Tab-separated table of C-alpha atoms in Angstrom:
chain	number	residue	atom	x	y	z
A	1	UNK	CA	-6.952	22.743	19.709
A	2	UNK	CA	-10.195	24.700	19.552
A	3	UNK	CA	-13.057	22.822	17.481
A	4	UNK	CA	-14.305	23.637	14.088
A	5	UNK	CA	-17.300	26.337	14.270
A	6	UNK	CA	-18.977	24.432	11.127
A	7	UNK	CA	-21.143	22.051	11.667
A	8	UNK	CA	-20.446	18.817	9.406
A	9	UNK	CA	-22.957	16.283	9.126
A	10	UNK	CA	-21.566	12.584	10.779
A	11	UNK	CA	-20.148	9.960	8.575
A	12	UNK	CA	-21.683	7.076	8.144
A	13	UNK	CA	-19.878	3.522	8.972
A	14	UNK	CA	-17.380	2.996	6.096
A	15	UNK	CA	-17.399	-0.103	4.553
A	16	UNK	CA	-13.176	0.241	5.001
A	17	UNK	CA	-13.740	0.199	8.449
A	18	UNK	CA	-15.678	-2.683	8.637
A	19	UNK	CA	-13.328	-4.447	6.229
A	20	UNK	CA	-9.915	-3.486	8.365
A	21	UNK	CA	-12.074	-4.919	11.407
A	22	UNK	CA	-12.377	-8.455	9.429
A	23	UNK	CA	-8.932	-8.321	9.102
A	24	UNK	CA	-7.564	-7.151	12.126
A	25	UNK	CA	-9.791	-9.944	14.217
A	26	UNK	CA	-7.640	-12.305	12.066
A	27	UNK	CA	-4.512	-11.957	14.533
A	28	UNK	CA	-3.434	-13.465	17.310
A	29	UNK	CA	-6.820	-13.778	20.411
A	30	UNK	CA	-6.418	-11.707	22.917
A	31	UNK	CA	-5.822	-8.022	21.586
A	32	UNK	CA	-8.361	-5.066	21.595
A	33	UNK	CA	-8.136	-2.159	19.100
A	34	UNK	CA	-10.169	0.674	17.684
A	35	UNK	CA	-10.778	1.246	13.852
A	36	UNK	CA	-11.057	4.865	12.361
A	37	UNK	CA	-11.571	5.920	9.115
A	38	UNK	CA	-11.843	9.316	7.260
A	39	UNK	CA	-12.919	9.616	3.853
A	40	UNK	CA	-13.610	12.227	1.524
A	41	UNK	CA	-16.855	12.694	-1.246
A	42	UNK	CA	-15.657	12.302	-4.923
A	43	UNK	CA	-13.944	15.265	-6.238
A	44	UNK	CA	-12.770	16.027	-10.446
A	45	UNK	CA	-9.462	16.060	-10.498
A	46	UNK	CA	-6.638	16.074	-13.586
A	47	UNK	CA	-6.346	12.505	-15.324
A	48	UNK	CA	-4.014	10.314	-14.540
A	49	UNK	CA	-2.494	10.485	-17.815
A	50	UNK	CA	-2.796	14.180	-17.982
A	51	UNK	CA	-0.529	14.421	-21.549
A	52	UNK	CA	-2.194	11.540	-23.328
A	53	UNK	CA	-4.092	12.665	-27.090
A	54	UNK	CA	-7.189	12.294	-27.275
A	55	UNK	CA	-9.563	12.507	-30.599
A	56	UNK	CA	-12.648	14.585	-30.834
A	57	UNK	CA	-14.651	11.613	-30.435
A	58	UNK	CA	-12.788	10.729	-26.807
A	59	UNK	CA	-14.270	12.401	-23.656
A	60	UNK	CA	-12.676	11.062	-20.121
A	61	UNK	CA	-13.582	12.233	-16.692
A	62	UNK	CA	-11.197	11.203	-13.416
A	63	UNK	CA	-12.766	11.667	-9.709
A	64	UNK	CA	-10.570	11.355	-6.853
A	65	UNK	CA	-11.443	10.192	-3.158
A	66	UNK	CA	-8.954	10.219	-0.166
A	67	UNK	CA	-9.018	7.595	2.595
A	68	UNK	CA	-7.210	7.407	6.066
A	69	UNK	CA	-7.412	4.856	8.058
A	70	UNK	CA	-5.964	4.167	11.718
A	71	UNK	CA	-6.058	1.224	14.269
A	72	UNK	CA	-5.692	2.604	17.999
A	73	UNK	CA	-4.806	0.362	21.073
A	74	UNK	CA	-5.859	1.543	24.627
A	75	UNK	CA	-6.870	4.928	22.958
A	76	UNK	CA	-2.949	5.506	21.471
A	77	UNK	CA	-2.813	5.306	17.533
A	78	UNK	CA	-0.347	2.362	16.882
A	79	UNK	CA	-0.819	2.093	12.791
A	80	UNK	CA	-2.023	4.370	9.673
A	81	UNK	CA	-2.863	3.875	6.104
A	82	UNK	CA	-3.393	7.106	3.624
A	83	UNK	CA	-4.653	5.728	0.086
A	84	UNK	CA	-6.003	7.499	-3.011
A	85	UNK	CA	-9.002	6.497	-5.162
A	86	UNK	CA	-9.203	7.696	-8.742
A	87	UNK	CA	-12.315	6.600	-10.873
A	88	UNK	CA	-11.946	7.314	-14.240
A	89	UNK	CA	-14.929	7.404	-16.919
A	90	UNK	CA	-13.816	7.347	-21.011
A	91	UNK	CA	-16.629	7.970	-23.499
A	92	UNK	CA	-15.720	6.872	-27.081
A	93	UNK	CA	-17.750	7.402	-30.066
A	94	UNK	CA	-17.351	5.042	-33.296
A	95	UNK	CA	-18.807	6.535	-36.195
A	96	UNK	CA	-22.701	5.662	-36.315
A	97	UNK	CA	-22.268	2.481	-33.364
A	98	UNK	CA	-23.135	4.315	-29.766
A	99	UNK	CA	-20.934	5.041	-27.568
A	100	UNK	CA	-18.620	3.095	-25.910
A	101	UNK	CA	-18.460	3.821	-21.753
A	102	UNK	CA	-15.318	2.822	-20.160
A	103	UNK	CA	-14.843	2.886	-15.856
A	104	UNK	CA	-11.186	1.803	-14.582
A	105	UNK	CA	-10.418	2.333	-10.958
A	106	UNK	CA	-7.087	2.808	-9.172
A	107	UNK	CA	-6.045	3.170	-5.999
A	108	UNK	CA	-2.355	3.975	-4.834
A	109	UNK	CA	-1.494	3.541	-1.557
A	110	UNK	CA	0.160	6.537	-0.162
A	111	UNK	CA	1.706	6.138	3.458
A	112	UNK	CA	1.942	3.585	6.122
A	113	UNK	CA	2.745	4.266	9.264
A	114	UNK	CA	3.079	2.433	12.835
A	115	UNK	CA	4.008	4.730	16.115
A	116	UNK	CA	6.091	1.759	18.360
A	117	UNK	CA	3.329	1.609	20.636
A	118	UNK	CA	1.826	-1.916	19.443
A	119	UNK	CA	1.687	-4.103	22.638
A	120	UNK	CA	2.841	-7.470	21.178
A	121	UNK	CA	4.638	-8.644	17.891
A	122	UNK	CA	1.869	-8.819	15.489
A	123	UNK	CA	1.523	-8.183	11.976
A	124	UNK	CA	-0.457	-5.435	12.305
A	125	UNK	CA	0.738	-3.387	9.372
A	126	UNK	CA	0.310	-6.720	6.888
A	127	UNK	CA	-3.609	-6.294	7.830
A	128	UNK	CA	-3.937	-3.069	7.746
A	129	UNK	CA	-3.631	-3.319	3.995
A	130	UNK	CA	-5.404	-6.722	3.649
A	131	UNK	CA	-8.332	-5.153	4.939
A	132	UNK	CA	-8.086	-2.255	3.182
A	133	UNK	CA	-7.485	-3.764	-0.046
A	134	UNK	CA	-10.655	-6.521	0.673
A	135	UNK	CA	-13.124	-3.049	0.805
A	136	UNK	CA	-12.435	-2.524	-2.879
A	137	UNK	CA	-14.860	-4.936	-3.672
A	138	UNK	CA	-17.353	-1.858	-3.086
A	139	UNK	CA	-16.376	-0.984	-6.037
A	140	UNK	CA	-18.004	-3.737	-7.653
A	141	UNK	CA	-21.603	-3.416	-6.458
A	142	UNK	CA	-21.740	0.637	-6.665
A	143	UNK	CA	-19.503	0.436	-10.510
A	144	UNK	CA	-19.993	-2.772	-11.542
A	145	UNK	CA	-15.917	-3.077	-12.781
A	146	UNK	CA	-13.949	-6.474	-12.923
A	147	UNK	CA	-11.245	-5.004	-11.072
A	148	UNK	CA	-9.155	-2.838	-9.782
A	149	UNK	CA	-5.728	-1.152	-9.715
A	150	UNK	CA	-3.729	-1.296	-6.861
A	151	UNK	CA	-0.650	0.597	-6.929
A	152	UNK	CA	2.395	2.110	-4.290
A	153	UNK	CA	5.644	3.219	-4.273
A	154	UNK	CA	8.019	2.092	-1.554
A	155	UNK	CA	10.523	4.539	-0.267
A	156	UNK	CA	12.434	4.188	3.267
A	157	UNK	CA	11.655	6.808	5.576
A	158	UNK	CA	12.099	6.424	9.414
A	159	UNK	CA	8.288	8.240	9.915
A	160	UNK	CA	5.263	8.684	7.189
A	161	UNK	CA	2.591	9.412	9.411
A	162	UNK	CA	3.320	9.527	12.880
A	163	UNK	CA	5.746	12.631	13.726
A	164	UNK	CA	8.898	11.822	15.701
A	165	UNK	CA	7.977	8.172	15.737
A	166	UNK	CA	11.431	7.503	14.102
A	167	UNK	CA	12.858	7.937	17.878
A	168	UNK	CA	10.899	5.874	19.385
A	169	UNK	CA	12.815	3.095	20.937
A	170	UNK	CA	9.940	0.473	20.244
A	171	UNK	CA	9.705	1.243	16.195
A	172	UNK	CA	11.125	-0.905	14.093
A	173	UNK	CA	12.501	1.119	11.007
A	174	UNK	CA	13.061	-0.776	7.796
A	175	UNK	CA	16.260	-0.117	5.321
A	176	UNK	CA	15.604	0.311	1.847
A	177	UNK	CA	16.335	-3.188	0.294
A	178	UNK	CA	14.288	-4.851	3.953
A	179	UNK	CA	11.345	-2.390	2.879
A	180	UNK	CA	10.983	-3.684	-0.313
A	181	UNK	CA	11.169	-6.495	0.423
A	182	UNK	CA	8.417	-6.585	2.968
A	183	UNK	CA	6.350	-4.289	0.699
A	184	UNK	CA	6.581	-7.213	-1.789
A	185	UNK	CA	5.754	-9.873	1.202
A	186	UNK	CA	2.900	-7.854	2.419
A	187	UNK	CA	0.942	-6.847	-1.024
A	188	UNK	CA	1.124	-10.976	-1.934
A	189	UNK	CA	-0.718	-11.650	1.656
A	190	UNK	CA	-3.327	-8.649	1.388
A	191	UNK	CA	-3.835	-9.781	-2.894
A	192	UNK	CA	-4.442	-12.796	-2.027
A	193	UNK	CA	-6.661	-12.230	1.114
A	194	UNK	CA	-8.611	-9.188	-0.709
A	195	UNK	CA	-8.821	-11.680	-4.319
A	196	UNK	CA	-10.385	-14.167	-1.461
A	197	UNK	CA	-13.580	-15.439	-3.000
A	198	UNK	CA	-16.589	-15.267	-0.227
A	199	UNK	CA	-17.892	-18.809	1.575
A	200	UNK	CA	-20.331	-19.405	-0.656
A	201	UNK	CA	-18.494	-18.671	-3.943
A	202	UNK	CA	-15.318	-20.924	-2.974
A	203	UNK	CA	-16.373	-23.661	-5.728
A	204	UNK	CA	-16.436	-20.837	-8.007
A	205	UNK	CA	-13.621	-20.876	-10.820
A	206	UNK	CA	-10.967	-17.843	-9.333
A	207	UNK	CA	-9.401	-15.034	-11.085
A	208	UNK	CA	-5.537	-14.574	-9.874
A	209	UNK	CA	-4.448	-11.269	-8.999
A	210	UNK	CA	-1.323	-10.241	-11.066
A	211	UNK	CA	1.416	-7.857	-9.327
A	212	UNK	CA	4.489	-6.071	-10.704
A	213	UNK	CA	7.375	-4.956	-9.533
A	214	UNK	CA	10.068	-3.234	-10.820
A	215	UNK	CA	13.482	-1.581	-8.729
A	216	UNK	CA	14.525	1.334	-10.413
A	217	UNK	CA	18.025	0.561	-12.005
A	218	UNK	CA	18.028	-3.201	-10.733
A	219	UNK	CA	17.263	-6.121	-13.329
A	220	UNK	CA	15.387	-9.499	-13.566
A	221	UNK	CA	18.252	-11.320	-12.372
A	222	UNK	CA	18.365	-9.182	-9.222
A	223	UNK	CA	15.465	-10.033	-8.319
A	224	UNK	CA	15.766	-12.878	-6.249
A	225	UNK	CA	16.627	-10.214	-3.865
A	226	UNK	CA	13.342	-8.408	-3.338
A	227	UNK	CA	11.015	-11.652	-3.964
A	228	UNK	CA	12.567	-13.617	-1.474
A	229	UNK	CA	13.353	-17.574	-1.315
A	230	UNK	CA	9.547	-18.065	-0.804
A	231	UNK	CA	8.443	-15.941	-4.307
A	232	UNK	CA	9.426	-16.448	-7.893
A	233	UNK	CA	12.252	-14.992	-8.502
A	234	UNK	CA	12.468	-14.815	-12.412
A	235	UNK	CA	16.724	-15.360	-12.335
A	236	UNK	CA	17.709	-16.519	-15.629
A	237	UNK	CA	14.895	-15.265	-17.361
A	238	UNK	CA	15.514	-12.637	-20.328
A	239	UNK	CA	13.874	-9.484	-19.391
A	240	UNK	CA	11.756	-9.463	-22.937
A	241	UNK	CA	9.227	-6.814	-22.239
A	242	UNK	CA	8.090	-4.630	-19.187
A	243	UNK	CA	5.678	-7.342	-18.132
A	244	UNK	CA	8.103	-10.257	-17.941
A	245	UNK	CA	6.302	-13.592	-16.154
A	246	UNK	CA	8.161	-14.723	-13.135
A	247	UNK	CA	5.084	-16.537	-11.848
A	248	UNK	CA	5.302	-20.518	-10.474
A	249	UNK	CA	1.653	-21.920	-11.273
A	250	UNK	CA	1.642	-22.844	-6.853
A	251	UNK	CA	1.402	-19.425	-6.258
A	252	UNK	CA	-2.124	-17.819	-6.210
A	253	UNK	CA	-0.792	-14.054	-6.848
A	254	UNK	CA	1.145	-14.154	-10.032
A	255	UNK	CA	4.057	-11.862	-9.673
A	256	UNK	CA	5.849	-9.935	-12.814
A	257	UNK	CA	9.231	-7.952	-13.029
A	258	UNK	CA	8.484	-5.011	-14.620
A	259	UNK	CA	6.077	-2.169	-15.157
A	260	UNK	CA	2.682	-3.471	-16.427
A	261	UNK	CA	3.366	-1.456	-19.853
A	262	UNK	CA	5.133	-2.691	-23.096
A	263	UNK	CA	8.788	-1.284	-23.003
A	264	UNK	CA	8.436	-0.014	-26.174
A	265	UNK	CA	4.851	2.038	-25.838
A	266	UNK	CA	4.774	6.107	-24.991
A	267	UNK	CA	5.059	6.668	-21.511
A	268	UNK	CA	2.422	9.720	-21.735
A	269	UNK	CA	0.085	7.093	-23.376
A	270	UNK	CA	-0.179	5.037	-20.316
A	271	UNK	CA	1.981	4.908	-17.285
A	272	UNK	CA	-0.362	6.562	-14.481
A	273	UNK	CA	1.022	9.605	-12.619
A	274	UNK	CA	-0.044	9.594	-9.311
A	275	UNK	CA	0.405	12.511	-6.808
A	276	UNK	CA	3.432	12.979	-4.989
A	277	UNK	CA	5.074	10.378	-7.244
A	278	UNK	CA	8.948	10.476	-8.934
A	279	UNK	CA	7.400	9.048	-12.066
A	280	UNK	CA	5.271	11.842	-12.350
A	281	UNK	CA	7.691	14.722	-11.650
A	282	UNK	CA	9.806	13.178	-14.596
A	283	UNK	CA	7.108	13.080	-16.736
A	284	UNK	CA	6.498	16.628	-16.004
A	285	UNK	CA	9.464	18.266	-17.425
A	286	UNK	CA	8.898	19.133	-21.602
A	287	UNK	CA	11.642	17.081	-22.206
A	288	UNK	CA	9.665	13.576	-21.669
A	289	UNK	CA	7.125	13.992	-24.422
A	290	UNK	CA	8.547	10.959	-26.540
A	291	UNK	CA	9.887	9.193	-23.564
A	292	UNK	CA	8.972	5.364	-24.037
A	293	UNK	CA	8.615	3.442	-21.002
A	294	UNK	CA	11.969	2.075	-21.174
A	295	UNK	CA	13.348	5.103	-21.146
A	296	UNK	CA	11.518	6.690	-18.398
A	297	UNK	CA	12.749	3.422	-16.542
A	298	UNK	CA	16.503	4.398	-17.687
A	299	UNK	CA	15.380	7.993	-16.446
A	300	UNK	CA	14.360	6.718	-13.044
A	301	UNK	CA	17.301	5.029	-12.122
A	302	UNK	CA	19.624	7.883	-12.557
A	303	UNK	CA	17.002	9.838	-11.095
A	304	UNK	CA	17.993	11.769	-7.469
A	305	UNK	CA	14.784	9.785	-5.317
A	306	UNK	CA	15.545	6.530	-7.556
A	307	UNK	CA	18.843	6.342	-7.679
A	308	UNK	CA	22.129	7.619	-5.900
A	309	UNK	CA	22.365	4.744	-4.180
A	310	UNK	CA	18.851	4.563	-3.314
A	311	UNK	CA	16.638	1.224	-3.324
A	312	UNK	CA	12.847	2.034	-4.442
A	313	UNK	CA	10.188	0.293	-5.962
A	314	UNK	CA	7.094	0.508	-7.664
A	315	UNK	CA	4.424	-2.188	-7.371
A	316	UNK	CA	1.054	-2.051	-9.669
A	317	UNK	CA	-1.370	-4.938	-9.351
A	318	UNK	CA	-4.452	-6.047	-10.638
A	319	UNK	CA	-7.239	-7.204	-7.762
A	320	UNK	CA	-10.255	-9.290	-9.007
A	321	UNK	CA	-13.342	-7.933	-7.443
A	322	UNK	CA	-16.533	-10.759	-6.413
A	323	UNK	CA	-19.821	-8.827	-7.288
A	324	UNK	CA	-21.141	-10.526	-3.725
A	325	UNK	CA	-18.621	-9.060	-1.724
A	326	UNK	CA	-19.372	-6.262	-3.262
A	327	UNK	CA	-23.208	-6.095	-2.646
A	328	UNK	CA	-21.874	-6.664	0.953
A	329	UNK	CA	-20.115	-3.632	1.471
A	330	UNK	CA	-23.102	-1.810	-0.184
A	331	UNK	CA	-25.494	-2.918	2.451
A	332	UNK	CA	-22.865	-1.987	4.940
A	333	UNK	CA	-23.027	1.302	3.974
A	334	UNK	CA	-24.589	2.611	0.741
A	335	UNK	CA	-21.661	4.992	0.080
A	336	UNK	CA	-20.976	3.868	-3.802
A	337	UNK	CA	-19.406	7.432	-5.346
A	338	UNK	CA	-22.594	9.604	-3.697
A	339	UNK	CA	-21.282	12.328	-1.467
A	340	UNK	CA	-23.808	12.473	1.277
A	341	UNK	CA	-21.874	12.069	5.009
A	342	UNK	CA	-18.493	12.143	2.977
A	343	UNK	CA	-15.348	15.038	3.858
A	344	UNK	CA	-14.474	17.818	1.604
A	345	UNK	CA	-10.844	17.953	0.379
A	346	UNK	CA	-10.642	20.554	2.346
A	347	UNK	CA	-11.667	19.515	5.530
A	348	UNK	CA	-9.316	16.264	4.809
A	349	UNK	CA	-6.571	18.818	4.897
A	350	UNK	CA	-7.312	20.060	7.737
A	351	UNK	CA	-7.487	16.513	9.540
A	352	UNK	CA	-3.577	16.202	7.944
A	353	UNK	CA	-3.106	19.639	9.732
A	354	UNK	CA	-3.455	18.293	12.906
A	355	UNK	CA	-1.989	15.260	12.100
A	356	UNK	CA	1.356	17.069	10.769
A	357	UNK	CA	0.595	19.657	13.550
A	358	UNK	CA	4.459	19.882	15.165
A	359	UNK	CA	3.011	19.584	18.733
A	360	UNK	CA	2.302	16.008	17.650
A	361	UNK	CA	4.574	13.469	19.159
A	362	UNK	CA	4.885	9.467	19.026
A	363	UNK	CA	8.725	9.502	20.208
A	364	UNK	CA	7.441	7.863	23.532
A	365	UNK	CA	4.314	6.447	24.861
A	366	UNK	CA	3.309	9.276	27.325
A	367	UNK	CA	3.579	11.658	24.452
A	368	UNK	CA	1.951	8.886	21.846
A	369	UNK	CA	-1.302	9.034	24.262
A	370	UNK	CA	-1.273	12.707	24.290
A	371	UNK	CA	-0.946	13.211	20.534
A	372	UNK	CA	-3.960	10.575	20.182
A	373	UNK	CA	-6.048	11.985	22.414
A	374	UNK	CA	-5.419	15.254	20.791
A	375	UNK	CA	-6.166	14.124	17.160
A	376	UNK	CA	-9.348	11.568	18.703
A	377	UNK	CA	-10.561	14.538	20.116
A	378	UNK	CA	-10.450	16.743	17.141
A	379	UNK	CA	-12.635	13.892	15.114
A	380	UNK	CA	-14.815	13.888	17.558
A	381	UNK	CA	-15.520	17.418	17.920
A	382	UNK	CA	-15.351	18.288	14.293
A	383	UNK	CA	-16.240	15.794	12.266
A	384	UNK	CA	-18.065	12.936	14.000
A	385	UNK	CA	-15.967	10.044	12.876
A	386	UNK	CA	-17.632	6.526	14.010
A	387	UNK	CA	-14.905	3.892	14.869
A	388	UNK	CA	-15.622	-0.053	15.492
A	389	UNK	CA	-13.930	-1.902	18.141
A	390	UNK	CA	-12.228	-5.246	17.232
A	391	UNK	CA	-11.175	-8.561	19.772
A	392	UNK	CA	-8.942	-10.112	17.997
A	393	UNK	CA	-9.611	-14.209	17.832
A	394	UNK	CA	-7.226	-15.307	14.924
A	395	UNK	CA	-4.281	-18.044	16.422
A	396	UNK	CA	-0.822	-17.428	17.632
A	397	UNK	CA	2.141	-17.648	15.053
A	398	UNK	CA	5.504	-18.499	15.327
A	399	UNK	CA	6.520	-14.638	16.301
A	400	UNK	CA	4.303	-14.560	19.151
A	401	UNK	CA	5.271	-17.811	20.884
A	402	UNK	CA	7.224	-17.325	24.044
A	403	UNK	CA	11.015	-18.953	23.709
A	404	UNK	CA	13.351	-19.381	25.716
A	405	UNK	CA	16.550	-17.428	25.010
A	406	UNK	CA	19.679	-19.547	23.362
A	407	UNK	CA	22.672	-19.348	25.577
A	408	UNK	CA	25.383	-17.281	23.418
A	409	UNK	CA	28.133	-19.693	21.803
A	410	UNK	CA	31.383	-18.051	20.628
A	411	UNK	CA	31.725	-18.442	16.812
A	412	UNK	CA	33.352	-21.545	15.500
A	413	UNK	CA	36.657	-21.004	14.908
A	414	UNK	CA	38.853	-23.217	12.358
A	415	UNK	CA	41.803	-24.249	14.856
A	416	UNK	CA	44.985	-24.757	12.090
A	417	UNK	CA	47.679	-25.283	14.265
A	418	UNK	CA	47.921	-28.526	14.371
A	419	UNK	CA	48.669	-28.511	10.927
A	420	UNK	CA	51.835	-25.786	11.401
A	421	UNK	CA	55.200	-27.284	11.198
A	422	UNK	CA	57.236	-25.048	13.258
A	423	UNK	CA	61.041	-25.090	12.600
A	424	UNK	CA	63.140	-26.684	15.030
A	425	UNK	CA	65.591	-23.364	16.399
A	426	UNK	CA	68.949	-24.262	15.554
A	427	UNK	CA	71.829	-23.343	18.748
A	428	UNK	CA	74.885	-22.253	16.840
């Protein structure tokens, strides 16, 4: 693909990257990979809660930044993350007090994608998102806020990023109920990795993160399904409000059934519609204005992506954020929300035009190499896009251990005939 004739100035070192290094040096010793992420400037955009009132003393102001992040092995991409950032400034004036500032940030994670090509079982994916979710702290240091909101919807598709990866023999492609349930698995080991308080602050009294989750037309006492025998699973409790606990004090990520939003409240008034999102395609129609959140939950289940036989989920979690981690990733790169070395939207879309591009190809690893080196090569030429190489030093677990197979036994089998009376065959 011929280069871009505009000249774009390079991008500095994220402080994502550096952060998806950390985590990806965590696995198993002995691996080599390449991290590369794009990210754009901060751009105005609609609020997230676009149909909200607000008074004539109320002024709010959203800005939006998109992040993609891949991991290559021997120059072939073998994972992707796309996420979107939404800072959101509310001014509020109180008769003769000043006014009262307001920042909230939320991320939602968009797509993740691996291509097959991953030499070795290794949870590749599950750092992927650690990492990324550990560079929020940046937030901290460049907008001083407590937290932040982490938020994704799961939804089983055999390819997100990588095209024709669903036919490659090496993928492994999730069902619905197995995807939510390792969406739920994953976020609670990248919470509590990214709520991980630095060396020096581990004495330091910790804040939990707190996560929700909520299957469209399932209940609480379903939920020992998508928690798993290791996570609380909240059977036999009454579903009371949208926020229901279902935490054990052992765990350090305290884990909720429900939307973080009383049942009860206006959905317009604060559920947070997010691009590309079922919730907010409901919430669009005219019809929705006096929806509560119970009933846009009643809505989503009977909804054509929610329901029909369909097993989805929407997680929404709080992360902590440590103002030293945050100074960190300041001095790693002094990005903050200033748009110097940062992508347009528009070249961003262009990047997802190669990406998308139908010549792209991940259904085997001759064509996964070519499609790479294509897309590399575009960065490169284009854009500038540094990348950080990462060894790997973390241990070996349990999946990576070599065993040796189990010889195949035939299926017990309850013998009962020794406990058949036959009748004696009389000769007339």
């Amino acid at each position: 693909m011929a280069s871009s004739q505009e000249s774009h100035p390079a991008q500095q070192r994220a402080p994502v990257a550096e952060y998806v290094a950390e985590s990806l040096r965590t696995l198993p010793a002995g691996s080599s990979f390449s991290v590369r992420v794009v990210y754009t400037a901060d751009h105005a955009v609609d609020s997230l809660t676009p149909r909200r009132p607000l008074s004539h003393f109320h002024a709010e102001s959203t800005y939006s930044r998109r992040i993609l992040a891949f991991v290559l092995q021997g120059g072939c991409l073998v994972a992707g993350l796309e996420a979107h950032e939404f800072t959101t400034l509310r001014i509020e004036a109180q008769g003769a007090q000043p006014p009262r500032t307001c920042v909230a940030v939320d991320c939602c994670i968009e797509k993740l994608d691996s291509s097959g090509e991953l030499a070795g079982r290794m949870p590749m994916a599950r750092a992927l998102v650690a990492g990324y979710l550990r560079s929020l702290h940046r937030y901290s240091a460049a907008l001083s806020v407590p937290s932040v909101g982490v938020h994704m919807f799961a939804r089983a598709q055999p390819e997100y990023l990588f095209a024709k990866s669903k036919d490659n023999p090496r993928k492994r492609i999730l069902g619905d109920l197995d995807l939510v349930k390792w969406w739920q698995s994953t976020l609670h080991h990248a919470l509590e990795y990214g709520a991980r308080p630095a060396p020096d602050q581990s004495k330091l009294p910790s804040v939990h993160p707190v996560a929700n989750c909520i299957v469209p037309g399932s209940t609480m006492l379903e939920s020992p399904w998508f928690f798993g025998k290791d996570r609380p699973s909240g059977a036999g409790l009454e579903n009371r409000n949208a926020s229901g606990s279902c935490a054990e004090s052992s765990l350090s990520v305290e884990w909720r059934w429900g939307l973080p939003y009383p049942l009860s409240a206006r959905a317009h008034d604060c559920v947070l519609q997010f691009p590309d999102d079922p919730i907010t395609r409901l919430l669009s129609e005219a019809h929705s204005s006096a929806w509560s959140v119970s009933a846009l939950l009643d809505m989503l289940s009977v909804s054509e992506e929610c329901g029909s036989g369909h097993r989805t989920a929407y997680f929404s979690a709080s992360l902590p954020l440590c103002p030293d981690i945050g100074a960190l990733a300041g001095a790693i790169a002094n990005c903050g929300t200033a748009s110097q070395g940062h992508l347009s939207f528009e070249d961003y879309d262009k990047i997802l035009v190669v990406l998308f591009d139908q010549a792209m190809d991940f259904s085997s690893t001759a064509s996964a190499l070519s499609s790479s080196s294509r897309l590399m090569g575009y960065l490169d030429s284009s854009f500038d896009i540094p990348f950080i190489d990462v060894e790997t030093t973390g241990p070996a677990t349990s999946a990576d251990r070599t065993r040796a197979p189990k010889p195949q036994e035939p299926p017990a089998v309850n013998d009962l005939s020794t406990m058949v009376r036959k009748r004696r065959k009389v000769v007339s």
